[in-house]
Short mmCIF file of C-alpha atoms and ligand atoms in Angstrom, two decimals:
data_model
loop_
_atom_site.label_atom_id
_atom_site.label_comp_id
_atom_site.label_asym_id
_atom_site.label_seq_id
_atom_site.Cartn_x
_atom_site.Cartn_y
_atom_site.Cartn_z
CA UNK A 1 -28.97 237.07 -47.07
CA UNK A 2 -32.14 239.71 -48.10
CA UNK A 3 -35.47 238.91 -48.31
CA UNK A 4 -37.21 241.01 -50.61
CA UNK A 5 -40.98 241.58 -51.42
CA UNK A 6 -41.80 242.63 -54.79
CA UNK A 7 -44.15 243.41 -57.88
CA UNK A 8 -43.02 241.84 -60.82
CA UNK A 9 -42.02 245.36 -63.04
CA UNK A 10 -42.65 247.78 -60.36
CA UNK A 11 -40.21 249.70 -58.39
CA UNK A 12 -38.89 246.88 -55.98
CA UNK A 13 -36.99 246.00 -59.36
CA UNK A 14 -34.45 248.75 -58.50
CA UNK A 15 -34.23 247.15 -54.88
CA UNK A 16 -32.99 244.14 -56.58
CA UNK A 17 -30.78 245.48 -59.35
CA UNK A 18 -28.97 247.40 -56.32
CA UNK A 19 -28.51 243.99 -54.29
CA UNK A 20 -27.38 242.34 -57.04
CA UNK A 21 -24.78 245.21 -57.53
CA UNK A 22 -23.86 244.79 -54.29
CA UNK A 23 -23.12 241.25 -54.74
CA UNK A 24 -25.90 240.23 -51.92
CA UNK A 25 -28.04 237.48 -52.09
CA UNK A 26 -31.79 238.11 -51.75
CA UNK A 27 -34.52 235.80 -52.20
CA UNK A 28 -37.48 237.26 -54.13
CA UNK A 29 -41.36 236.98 -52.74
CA UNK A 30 -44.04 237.94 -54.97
CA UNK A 31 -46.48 239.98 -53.04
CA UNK A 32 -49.05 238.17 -54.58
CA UNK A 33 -49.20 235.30 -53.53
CA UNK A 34 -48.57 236.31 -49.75
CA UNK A 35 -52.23 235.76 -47.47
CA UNK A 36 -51.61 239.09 -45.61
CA UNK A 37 -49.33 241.35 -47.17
CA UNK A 38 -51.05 244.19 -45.11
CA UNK A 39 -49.14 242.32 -41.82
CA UNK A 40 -45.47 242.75 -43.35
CA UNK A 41 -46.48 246.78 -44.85
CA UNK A 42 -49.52 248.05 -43.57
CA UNK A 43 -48.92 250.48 -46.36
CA UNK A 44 -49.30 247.63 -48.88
CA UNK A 45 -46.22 248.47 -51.21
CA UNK A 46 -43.60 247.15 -52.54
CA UNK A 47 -40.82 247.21 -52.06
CA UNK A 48 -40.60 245.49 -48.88
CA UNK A 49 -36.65 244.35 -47.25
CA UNK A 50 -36.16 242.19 -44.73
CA UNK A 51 -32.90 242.43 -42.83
CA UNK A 52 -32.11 240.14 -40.29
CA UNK A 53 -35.28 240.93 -37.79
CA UNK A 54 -36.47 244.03 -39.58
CA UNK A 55 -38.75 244.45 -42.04
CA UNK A 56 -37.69 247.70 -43.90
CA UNK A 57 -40.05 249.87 -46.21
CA UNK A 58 -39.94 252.80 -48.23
CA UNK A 59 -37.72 252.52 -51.37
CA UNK A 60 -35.33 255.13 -50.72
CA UNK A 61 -35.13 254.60 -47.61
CA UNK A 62 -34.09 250.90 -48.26
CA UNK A 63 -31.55 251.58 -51.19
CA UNK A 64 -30.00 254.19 -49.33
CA UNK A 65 -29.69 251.65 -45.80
CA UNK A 66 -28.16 249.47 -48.81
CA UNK A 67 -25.79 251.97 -49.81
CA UNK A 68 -24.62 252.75 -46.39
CA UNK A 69 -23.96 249.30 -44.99
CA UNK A 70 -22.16 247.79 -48.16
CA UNK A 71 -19.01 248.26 -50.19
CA UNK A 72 -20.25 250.28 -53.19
CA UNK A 73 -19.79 252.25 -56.35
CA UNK A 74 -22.77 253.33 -56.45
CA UNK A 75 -22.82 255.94 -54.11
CA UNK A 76 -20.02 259.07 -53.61
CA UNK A 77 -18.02 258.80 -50.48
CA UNK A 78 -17.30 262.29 -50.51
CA UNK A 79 -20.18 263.90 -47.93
CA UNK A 80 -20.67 267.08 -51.02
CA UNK A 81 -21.33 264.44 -53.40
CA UNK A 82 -23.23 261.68 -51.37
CA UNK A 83 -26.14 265.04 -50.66
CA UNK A 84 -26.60 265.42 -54.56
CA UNK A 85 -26.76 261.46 -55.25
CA UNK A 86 -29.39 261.64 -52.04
CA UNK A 87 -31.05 264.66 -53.76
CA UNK A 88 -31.10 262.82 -56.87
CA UNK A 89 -32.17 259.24 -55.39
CA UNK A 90 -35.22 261.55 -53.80
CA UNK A 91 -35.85 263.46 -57.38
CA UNK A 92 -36.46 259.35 -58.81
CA UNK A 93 -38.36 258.27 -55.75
CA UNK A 94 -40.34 261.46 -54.53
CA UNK A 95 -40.38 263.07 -57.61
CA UNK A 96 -40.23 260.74 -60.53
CA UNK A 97 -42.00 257.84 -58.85
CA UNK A 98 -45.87 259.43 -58.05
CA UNK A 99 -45.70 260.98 -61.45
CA UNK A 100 -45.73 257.86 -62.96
CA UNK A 101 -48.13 256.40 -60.29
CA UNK A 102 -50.45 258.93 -61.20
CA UNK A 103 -51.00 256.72 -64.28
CA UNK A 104 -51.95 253.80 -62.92
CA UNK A 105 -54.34 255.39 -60.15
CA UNK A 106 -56.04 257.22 -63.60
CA UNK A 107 -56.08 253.88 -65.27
CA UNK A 108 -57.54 252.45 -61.82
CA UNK A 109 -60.05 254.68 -60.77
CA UNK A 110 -61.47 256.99 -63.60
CA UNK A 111 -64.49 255.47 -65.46
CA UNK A 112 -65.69 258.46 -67.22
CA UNK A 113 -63.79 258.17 -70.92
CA UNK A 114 -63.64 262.11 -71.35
CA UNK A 115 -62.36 262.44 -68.19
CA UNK A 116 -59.80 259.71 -67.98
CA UNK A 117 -58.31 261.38 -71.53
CA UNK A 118 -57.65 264.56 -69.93
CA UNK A 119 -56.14 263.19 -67.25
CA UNK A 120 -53.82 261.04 -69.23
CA UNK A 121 -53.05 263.90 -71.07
CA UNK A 122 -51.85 266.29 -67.51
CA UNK A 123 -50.20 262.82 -66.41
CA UNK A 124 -48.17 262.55 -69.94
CA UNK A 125 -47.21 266.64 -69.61
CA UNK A 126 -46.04 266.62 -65.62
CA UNK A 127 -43.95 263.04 -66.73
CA UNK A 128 -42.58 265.02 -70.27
CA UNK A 129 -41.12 267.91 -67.98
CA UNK A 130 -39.73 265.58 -65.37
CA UNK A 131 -37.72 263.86 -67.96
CA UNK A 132 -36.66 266.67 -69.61
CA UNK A 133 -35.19 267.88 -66.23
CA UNK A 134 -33.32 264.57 -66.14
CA UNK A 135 -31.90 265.48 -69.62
CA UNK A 136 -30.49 268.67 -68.28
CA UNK A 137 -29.13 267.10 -65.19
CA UNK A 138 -27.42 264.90 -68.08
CA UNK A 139 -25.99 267.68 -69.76
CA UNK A 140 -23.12 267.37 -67.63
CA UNK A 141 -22.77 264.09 -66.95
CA UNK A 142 -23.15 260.56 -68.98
CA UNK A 143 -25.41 259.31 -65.86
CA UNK A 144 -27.16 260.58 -62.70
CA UNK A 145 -23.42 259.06 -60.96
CA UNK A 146 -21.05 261.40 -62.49
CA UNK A 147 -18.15 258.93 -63.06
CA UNK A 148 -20.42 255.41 -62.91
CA UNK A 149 -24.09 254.72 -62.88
CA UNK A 150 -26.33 255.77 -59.40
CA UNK A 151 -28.63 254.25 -57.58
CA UNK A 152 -31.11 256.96 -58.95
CA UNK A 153 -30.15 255.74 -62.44
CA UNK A 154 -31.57 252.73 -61.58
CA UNK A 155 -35.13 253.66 -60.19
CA UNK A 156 -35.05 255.87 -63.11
CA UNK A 157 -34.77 252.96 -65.27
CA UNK A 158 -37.27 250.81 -63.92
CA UNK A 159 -39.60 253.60 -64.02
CA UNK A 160 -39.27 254.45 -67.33
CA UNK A 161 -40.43 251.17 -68.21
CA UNK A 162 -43.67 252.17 -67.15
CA UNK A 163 -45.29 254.30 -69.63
CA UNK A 164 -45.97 251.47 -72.38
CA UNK A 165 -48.95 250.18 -70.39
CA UNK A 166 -50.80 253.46 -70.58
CA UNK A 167 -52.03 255.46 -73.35
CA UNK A 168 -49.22 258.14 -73.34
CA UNK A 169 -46.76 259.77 -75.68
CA UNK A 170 -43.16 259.65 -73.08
CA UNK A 171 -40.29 261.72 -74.76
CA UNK A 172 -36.90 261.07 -73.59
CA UNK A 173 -34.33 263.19 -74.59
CA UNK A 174 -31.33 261.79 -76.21
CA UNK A 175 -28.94 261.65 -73.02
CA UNK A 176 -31.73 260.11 -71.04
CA UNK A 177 -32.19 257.21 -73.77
CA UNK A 178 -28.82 256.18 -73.86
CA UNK A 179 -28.46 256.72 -70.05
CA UNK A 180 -31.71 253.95 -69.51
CA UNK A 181 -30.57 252.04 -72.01
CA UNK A 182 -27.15 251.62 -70.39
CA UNK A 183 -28.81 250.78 -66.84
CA UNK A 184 -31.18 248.65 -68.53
CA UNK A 185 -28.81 246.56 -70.32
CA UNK A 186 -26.50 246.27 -67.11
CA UNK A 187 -26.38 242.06 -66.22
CA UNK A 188 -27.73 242.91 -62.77
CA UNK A 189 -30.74 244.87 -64.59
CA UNK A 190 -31.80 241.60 -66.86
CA UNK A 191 -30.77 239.40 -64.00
CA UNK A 192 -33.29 240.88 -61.96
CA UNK A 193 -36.19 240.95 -64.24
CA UNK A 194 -35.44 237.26 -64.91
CA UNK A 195 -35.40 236.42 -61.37
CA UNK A 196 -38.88 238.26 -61.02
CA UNK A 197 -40.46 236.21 -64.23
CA UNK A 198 -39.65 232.89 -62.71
CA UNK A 199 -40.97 233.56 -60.04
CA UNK A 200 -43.83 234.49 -60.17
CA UNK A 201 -44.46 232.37 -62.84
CA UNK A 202 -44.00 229.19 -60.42
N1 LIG B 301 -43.47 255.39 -51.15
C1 LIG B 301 -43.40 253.99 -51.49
C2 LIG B 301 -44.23 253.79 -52.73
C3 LIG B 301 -44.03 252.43 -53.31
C4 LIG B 301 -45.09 252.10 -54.34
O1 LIG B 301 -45.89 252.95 -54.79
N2 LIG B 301 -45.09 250.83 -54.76
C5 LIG B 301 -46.08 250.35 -55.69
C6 LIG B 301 -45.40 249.59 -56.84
S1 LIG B 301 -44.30 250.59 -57.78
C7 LIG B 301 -46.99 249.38 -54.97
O2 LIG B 301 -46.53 248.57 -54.18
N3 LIG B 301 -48.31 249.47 -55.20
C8 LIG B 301 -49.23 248.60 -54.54
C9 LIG B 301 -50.06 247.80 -55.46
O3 LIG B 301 -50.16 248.15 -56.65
O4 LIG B 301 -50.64 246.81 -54.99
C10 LIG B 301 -41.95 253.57 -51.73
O5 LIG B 301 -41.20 254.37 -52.30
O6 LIG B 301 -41.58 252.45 -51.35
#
């Protein structure tokens, strides 16, 4: 049994989606509505795990525990192939990921109007590119997984949600669409956004 901190939307969603792949029960705490949040991640993100004693952080760091401990199909057990689904796990999180934040820091912090516009605008470019790296990595391959859908898949889809909030044009390229769609639509995917409305609309 998980505990697991989240955002509703934000990138503990993939956290989730992967437990729920794994067949592993987790109960789901909104991270706003805990007193001191700052106590259980000094950092203040989501997502946060607990296992058993410890309180794990860092969302890579937490899928990939995931990935190691259970049964899974989401991640190659040949040692050539687990290093590209790490590089590619690391390419969402690392990569991916703080793109994307960059939006909602702009949207956060920037007052000035002329100012926030531009950087919009470098945001929207830097995101364009990343994706249409992911649609090359896809020329290959239906899915970041070559035979069955990744863990990076995943954060990819949940991030990729993102860009509706903000004033930004996001292009995906055709393989990329149908690749989000498919993780999107996945039972685990809706399962886990579910799970997040209801609770933190209690
Ligand atoms: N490096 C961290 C970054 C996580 C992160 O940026 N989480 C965001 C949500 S996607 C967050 O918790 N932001 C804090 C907030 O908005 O209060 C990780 O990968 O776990």
């Amino acid at each position: 049994m998980y505990t697991l901190y989240y955002m509703q939307g934000a990138c503990s969603l993939a956290t989730q989606v992967v437990l729920h792949e794994l067949n592993k029960t987790v109960t789901i705490i909104d991270k706003n509505n805990v007193d001191d949040f700052n106590a259980i991640n000094p950092v203040g993100t989501v997502p946060v795990l607990v296992d058993g004693n410890n309180n794990l952080t860092e969302g890579a760091a937490i899928i990939l525990h995931l990935l190691k401990k259970h049964e899974n199909d989401l991640f190659p057990k040949d040692s050539g192939q687990q290093q590209k689904a790490i590089e590619d796990i690391m390419f969402a999180n690392a990569t991916m990921h703080p793109a994307y934040s960059k939006l909602f820091f702009i949207a956060k912090n920037i007052s000035d109007e002329a100012a926030k516009v531009e950087a919009f605008q470098a945001a929207e470019k830097n995101i364009n590119s990343l994706w249409q790296v992911v649609e090359s990595k896809l020329a290959s391959r239906a899915q970041l997984g070559s035979d069955s859908i990744s863990a990076a898949d995943i954060m990819l889809g949940v991030y990729a949600t993102w860009g509706q909030y903000f004033p930004v044009e996001l292009i995906f390229g055709q393989r990329s669409s149908k690749m989000l769609t498919t993780v999107q639509s996945m039972p685990s995917f809706k399962k886990s956004v579910q799970a997040e409305q209801a609770e933190s609309n209690k």
